[in-house]
Short mmCIF file of the C-alpha atoms (twelve columns), coordinates in Angstrom:
data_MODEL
# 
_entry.id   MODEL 
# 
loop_
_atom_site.group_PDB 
_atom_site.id 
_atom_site.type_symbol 
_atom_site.label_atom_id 
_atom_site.label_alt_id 
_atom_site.label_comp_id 
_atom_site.label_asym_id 
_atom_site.label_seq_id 
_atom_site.Cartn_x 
_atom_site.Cartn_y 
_atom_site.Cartn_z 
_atom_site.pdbx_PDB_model_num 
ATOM 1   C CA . UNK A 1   -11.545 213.073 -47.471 1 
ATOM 2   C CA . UNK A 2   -14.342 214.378 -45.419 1 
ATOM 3   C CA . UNK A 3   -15.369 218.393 -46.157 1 
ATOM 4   C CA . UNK A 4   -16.687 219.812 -42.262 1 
ATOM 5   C CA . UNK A 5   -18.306 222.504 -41.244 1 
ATOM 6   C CA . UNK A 6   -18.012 223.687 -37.794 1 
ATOM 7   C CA . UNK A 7   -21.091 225.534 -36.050 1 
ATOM 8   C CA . UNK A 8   -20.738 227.343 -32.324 1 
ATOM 9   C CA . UNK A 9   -20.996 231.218 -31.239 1 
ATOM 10  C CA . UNK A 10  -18.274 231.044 -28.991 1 
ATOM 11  C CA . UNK A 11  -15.526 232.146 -31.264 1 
ATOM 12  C CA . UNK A 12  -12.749 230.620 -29.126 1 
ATOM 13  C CA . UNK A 13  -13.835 227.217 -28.769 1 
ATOM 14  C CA . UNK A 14  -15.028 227.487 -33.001 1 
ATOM 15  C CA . UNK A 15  -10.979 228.301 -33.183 1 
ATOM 16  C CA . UNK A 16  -9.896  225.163 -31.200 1 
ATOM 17  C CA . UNK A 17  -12.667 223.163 -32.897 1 
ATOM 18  C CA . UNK A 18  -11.282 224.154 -36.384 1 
ATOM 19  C CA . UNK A 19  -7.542  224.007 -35.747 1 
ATOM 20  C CA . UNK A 20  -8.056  220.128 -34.431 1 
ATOM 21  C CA . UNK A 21  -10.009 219.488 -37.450 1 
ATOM 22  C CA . UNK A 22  -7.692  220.681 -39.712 1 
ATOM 23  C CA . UNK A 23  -4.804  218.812 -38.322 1 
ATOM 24  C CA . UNK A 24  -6.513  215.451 -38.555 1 
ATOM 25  C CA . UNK A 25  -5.861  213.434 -42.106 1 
ATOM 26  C CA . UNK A 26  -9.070  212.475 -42.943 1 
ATOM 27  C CA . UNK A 27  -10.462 216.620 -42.872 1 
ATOM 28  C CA . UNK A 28  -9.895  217.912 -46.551 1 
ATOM 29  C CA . UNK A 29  -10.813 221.243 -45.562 1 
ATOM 30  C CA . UNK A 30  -12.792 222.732 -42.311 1 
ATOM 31  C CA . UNK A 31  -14.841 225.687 -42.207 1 
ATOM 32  C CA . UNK A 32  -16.557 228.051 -39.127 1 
ATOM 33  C CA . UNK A 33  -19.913 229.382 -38.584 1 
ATOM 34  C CA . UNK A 34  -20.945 231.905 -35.784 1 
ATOM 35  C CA . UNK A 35  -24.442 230.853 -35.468 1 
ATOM 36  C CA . UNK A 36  -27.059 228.324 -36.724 1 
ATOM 37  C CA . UNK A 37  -28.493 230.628 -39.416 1 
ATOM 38  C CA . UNK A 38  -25.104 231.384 -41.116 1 
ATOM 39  C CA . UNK A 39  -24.526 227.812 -41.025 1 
ATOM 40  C CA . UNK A 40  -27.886 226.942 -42.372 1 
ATOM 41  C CA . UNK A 41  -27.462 229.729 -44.930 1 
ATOM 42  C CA . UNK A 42  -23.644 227.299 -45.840 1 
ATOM 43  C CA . UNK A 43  -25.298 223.964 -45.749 1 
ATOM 44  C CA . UNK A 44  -28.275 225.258 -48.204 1 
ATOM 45  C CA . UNK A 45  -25.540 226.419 -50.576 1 
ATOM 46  C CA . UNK A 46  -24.164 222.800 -50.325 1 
ATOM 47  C CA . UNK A 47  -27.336 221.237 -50.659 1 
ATOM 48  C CA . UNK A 48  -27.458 223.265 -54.365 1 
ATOM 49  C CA . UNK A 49  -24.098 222.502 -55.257 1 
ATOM 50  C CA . UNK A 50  -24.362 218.475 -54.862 1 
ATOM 51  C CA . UNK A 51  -22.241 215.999 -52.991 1 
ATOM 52  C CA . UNK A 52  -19.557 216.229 -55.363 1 
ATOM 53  C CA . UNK A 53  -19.656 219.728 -56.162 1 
ATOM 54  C CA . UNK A 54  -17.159 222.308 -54.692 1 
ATOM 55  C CA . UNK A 55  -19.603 223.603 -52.163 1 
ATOM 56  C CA . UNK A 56  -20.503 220.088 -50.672 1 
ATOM 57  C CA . UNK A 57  -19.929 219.507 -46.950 1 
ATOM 58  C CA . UNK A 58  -19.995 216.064 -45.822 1 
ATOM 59  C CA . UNK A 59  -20.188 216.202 -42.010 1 
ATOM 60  C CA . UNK A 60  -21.368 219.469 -39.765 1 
ATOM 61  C CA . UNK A 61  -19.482 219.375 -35.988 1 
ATOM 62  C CA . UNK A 62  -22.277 221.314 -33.974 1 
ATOM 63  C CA . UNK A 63  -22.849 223.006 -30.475 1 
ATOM 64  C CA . UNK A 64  -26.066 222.585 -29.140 1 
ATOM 65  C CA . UNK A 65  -26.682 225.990 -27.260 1 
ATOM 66  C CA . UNK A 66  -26.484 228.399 -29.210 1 
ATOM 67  C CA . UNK A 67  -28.427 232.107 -29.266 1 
ATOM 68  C CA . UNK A 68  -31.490 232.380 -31.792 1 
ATOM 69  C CA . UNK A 69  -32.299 228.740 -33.829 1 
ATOM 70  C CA . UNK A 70  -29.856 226.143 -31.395 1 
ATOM 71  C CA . UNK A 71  -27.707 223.233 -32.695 1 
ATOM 72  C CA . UNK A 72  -30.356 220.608 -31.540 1 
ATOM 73  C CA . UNK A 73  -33.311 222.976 -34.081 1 
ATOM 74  C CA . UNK A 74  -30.334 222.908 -36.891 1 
ATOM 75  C CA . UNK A 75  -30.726 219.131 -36.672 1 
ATOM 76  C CA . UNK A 76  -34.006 218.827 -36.663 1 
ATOM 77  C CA . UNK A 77  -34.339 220.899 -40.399 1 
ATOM 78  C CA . UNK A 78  -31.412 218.953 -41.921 1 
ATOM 79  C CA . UNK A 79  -33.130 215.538 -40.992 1 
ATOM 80  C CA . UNK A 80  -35.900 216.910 -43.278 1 
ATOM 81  C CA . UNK A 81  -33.598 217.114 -46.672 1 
ATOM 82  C CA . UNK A 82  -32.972 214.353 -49.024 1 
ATOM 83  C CA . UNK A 83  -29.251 213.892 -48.363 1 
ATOM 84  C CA . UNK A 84  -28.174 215.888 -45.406 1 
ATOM 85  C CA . UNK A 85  -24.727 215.998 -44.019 1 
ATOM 86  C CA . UNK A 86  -24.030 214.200 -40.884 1 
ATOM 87  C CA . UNK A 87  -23.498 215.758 -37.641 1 
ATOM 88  C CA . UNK A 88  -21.763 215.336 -34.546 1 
ATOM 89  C CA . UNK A 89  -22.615 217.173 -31.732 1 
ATOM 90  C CA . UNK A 90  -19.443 219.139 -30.083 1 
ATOM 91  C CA . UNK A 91  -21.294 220.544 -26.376 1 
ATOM 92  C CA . UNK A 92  -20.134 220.785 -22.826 1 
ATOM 93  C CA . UNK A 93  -23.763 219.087 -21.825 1 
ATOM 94  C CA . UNK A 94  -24.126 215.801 -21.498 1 
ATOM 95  C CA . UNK A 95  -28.013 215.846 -21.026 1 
ATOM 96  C CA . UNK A 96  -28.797 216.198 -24.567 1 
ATOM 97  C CA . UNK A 97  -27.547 212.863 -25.692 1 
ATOM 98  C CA . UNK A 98  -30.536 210.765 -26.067 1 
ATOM 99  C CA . UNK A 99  -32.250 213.690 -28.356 1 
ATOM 100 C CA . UNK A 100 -29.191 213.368 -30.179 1 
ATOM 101 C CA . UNK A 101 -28.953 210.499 -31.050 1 
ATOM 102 C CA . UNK A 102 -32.702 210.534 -31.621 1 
ATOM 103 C CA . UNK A 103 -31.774 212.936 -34.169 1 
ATOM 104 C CA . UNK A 104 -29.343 210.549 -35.600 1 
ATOM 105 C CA . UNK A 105 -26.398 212.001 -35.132 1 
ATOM 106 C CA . UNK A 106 -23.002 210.526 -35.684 1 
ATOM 107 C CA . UNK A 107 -21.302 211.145 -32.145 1 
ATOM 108 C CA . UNK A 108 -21.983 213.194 -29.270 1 
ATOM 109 C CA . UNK A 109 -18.019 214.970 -28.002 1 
ATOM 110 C CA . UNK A 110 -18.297 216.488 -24.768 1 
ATOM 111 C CA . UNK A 111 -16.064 220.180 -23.951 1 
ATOM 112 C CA . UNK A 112 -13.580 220.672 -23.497 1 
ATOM 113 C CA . UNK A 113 -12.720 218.617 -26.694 1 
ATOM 114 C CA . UNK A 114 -9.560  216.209 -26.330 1 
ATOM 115 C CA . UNK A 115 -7.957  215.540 -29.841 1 
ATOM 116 C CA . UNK A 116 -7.963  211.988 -29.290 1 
ATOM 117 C CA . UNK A 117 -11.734 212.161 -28.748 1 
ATOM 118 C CA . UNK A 118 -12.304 214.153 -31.689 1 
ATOM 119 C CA . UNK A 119 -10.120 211.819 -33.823 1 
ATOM 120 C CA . UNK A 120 -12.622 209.160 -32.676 1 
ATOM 121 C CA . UNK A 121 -15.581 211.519 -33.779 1 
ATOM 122 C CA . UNK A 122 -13.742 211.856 -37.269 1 
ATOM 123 C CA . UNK A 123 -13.228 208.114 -37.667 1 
ATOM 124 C CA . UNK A 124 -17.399 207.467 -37.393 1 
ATOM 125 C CA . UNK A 125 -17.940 209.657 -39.820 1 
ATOM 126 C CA . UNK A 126 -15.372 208.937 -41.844 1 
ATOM 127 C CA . UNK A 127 -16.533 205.245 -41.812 1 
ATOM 128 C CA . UNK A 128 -20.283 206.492 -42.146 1 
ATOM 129 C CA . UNK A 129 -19.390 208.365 -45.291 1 
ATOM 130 C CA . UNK A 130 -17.141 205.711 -46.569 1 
ATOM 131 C CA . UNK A 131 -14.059 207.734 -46.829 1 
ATOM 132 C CA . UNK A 132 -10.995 206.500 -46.969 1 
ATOM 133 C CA . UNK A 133 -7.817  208.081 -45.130 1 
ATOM 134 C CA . UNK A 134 -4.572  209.523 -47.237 1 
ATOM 135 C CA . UNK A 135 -3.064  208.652 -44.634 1 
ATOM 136 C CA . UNK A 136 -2.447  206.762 -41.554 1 
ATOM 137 C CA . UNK A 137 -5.316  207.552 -38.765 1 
ATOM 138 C CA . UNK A 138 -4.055  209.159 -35.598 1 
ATOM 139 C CA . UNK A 139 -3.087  205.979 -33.431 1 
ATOM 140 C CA . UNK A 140 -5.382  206.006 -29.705 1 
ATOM 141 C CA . UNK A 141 -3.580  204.007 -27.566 1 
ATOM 142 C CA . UNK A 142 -5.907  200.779 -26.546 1 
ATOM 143 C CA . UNK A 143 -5.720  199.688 -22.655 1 
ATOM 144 C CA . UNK A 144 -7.171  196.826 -21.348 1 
ATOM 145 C CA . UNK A 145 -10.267 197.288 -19.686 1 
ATOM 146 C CA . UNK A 146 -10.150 197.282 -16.004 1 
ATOM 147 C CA . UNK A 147 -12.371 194.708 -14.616 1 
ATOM 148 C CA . UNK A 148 -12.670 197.335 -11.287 1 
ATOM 149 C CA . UNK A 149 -13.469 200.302 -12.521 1 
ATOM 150 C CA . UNK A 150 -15.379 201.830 -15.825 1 
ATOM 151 C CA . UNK A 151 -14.082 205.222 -17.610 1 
ATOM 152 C CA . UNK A 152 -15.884 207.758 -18.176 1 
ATOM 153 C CA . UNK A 153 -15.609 211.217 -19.446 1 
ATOM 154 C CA . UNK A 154 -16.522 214.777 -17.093 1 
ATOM 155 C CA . UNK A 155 -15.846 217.823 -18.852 1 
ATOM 156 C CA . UNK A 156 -13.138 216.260 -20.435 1 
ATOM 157 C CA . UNK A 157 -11.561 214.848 -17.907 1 
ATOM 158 C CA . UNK A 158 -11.306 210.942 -17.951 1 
ATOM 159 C CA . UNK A 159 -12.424 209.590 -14.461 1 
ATOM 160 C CA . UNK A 160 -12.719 206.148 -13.155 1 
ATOM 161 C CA . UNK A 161 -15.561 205.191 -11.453 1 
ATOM 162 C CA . UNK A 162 -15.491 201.998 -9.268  1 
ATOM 163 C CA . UNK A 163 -18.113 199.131 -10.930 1 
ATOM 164 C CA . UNK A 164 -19.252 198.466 -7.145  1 
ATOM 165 C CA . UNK A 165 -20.857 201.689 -6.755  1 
ATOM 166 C CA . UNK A 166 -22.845 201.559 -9.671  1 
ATOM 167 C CA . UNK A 167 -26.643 200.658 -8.639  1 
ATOM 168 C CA . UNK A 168 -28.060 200.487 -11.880 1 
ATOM 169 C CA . UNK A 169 -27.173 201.043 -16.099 1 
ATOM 170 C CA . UNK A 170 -29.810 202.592 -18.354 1 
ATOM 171 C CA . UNK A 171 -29.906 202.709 -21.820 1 
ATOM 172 C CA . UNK A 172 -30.121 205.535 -23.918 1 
ATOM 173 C CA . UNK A 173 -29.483 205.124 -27.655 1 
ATOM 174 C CA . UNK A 174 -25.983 203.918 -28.721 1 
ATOM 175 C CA . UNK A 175 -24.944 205.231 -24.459 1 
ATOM 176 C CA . UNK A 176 -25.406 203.838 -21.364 1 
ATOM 177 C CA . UNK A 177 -26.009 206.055 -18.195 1 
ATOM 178 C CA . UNK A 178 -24.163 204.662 -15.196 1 
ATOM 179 C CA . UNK A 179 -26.142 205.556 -11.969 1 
ATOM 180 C CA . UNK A 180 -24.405 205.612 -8.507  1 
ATOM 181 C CA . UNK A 181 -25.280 207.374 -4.937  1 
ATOM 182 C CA . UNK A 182 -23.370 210.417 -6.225  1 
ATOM 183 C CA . UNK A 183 -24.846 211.074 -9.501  1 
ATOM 184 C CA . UNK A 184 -25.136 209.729 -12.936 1 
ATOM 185 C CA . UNK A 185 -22.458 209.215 -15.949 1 
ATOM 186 C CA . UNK A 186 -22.789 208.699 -20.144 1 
ATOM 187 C CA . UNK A 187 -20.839 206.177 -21.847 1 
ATOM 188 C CA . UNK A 188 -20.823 205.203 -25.389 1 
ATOM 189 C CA . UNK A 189 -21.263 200.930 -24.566 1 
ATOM 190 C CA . UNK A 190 -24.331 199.639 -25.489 1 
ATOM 191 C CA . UNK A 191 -26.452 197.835 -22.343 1 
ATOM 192 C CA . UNK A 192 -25.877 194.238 -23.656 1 
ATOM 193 C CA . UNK A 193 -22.383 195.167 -23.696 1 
ATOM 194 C CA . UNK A 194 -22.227 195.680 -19.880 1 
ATOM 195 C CA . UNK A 195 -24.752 193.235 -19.292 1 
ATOM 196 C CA . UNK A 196 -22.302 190.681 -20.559 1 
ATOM 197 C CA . UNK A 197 -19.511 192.095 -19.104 1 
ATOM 198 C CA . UNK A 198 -20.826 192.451 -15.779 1 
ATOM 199 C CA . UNK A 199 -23.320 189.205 -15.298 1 
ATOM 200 C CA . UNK A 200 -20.362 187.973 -12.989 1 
ATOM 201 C CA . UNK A 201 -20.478 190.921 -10.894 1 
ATOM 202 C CA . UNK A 202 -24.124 190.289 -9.832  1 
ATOM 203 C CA . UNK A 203 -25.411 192.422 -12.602 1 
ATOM 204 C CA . UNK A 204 -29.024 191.415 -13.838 1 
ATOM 205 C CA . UNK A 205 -30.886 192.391 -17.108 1 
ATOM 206 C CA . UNK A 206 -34.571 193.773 -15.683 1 
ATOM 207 C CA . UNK A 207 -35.953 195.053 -18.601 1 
ATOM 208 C CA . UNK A 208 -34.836 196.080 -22.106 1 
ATOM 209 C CA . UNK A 209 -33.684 199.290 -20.584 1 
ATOM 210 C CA . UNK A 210 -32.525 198.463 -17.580 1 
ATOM 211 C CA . UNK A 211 -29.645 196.512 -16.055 1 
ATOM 212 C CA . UNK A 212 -29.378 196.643 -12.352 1 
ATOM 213 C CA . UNK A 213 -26.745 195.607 -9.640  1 
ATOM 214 C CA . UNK A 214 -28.374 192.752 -7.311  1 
ATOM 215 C CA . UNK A 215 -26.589 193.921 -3.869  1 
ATOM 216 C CA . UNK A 216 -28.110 197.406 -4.651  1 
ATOM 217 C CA . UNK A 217 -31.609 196.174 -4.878  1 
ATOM 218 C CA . UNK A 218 -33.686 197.609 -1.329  1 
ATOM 219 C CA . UNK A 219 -36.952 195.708 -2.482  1 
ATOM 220 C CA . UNK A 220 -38.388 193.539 -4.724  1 
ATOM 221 C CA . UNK A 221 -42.702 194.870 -5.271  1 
ATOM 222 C CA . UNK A 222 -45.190 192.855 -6.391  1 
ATOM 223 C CA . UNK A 223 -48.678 194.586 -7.260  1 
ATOM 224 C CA . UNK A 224 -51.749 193.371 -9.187  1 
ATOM 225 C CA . UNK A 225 -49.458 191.513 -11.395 1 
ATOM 226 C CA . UNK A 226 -46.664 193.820 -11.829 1 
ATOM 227 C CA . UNK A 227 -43.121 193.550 -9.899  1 
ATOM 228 C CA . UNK A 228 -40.515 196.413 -9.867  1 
ATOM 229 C CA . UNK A 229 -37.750 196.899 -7.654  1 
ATOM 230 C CA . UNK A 230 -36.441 199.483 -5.235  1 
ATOM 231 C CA . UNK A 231 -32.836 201.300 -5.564  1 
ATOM 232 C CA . UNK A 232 -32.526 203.783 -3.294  1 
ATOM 233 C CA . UNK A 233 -35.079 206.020 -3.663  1 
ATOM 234 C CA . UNK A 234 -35.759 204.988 -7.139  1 
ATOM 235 C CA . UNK A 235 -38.426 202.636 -8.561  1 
ATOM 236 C CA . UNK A 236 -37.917 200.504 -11.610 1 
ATOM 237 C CA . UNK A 237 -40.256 198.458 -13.374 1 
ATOM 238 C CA . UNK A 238 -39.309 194.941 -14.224 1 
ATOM 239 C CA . UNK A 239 -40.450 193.192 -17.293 1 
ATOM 240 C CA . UNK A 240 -42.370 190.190 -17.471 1 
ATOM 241 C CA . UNK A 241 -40.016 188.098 -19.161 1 
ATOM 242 C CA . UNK A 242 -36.925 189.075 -16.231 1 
ATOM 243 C CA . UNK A 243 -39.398 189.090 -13.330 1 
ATOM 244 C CA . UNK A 244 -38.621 184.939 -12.790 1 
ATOM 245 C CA . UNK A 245 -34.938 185.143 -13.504 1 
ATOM 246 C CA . UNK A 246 -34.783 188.412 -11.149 1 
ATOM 247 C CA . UNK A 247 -36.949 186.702 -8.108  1 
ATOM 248 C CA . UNK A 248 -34.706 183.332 -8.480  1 
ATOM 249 C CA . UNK A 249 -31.377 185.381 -7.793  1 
ATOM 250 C CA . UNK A 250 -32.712 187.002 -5.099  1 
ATOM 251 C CA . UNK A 251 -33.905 184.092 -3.401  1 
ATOM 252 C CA . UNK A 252 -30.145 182.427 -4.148  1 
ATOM 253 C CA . UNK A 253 -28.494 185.663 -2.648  1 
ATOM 254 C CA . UNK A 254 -30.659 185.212 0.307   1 
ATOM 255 C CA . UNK A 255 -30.138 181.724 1.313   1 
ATOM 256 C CA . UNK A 256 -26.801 181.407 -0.072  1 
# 
């Protein structure tokens, strides 16, 4: 059973945080820190006693803004030891995600945290850490993806947001970030993953960080050797091994 510490200087949202933690079977015991120093000051005492000693805390659930020394610093020093815990970032910002993950953290659980997405956070690093459950893992119910429409998560809130508005998909880390005329969205599905599950829907690999929607493509550039396209206002670079696929569809959408 996992031992968790949880960081954040909101005292409210540390209460929440530790009351969902504690209710979830795979948590042997949860504790709270204010700040990044008193949690540094806990972790170093773990560190000493060992991962099996009575101090040891296996996975640290940490805001990222925080006053003084902030969650992302915290994860920075701990990368540094010789057997750190892991960490999952718990923030109501999304735009940290790829230094996150950079950082090698476990999940990334946007605020206001649903238990169900928590439980999900749990079962990573439960897996991670090789733990095994007492008992039965809280059951998410599974739906069928819709074919129309992606989920995605806003402060919370799970939206849908229609697959034809999309324009492009860029990777970042283990997310993707879904780009439309309104704005931008993280999910946790790799690019191949949408790449595959969207080549039907005029979808098109560009580059290995970049997957782009054909009927959204304004122009196709060619200059002293290179050839990008146009979305919107946006210009993206296309790689040399996509650039004959890419000009091949466009010429099929053209005369077709």
């Amino acid at each position: 059973m996992l031992r968790a510490l949880a960081v954040d200087d909101e005292r409210p949202s540390l209460e929440e945080l530790l009351y969902l933690l504690n209710a979830d079977p795979r948590i042997g015991s949860a504790e709270g820190a204010g700040d990044a120093t008193e949690a540094l000051r806990r972790i170093n005492r773990a560190l000493e006693s060992g991962p099996d000693g009575p101090d040891a805390i296996d996975v640290v659930f940490l805001d990222i803004q925080m006053p003084g020394l902030d969650g992302l610093d915290l994860a920075r020093l701990l990368s540094g030891f010789a057997r750190p815990p892991l960490v999952v970032f718990v923030t109501a910002h999304e735009d940290f995600a790829v230094q996150a993950f950079d950082l090698k953290a476990v999940d990334y659980v946007l605020k206001p945290v649903r238990r169900e997405r928590l439980a999900e956070a749990v079962r990573r690093a439960a897996a991670q850490r090789g733990a095994t459950p007492t008992e039965p893992a809280p059951r998410i119910p599974v739906h069928e993806p819709d074919p129309d429409h992606i989920a995605v998560e806003l402060g919370g809130v799970t939206r849908f947001v229609a697959v034809d508005d999309i324009t492009h998909v860029e990777a970042q880390g283990d997310y993707a970030r879904l780009h439309t005329d309104r704005g931008s969205h993280l999910v946790r599905i790799p690019l191949s993953t949408l790449e595959e599950r969207w080549r039907s829907r005029g979808f098109v690999r560009i580059h290995r960080r970049h997957l782009v929607a054909l009927r959204h493509i304004g122009e196709l550039r060619l200059d002293a050797g290179t050839v990008s396209v146009l979305i919107g206002s946006e210009e993206l670079q296309v790689s040399r091994r996509h650039a004959r696929e890419l000009r091949d569809l466009l010429m099929r959408r053209t005369t077709g």
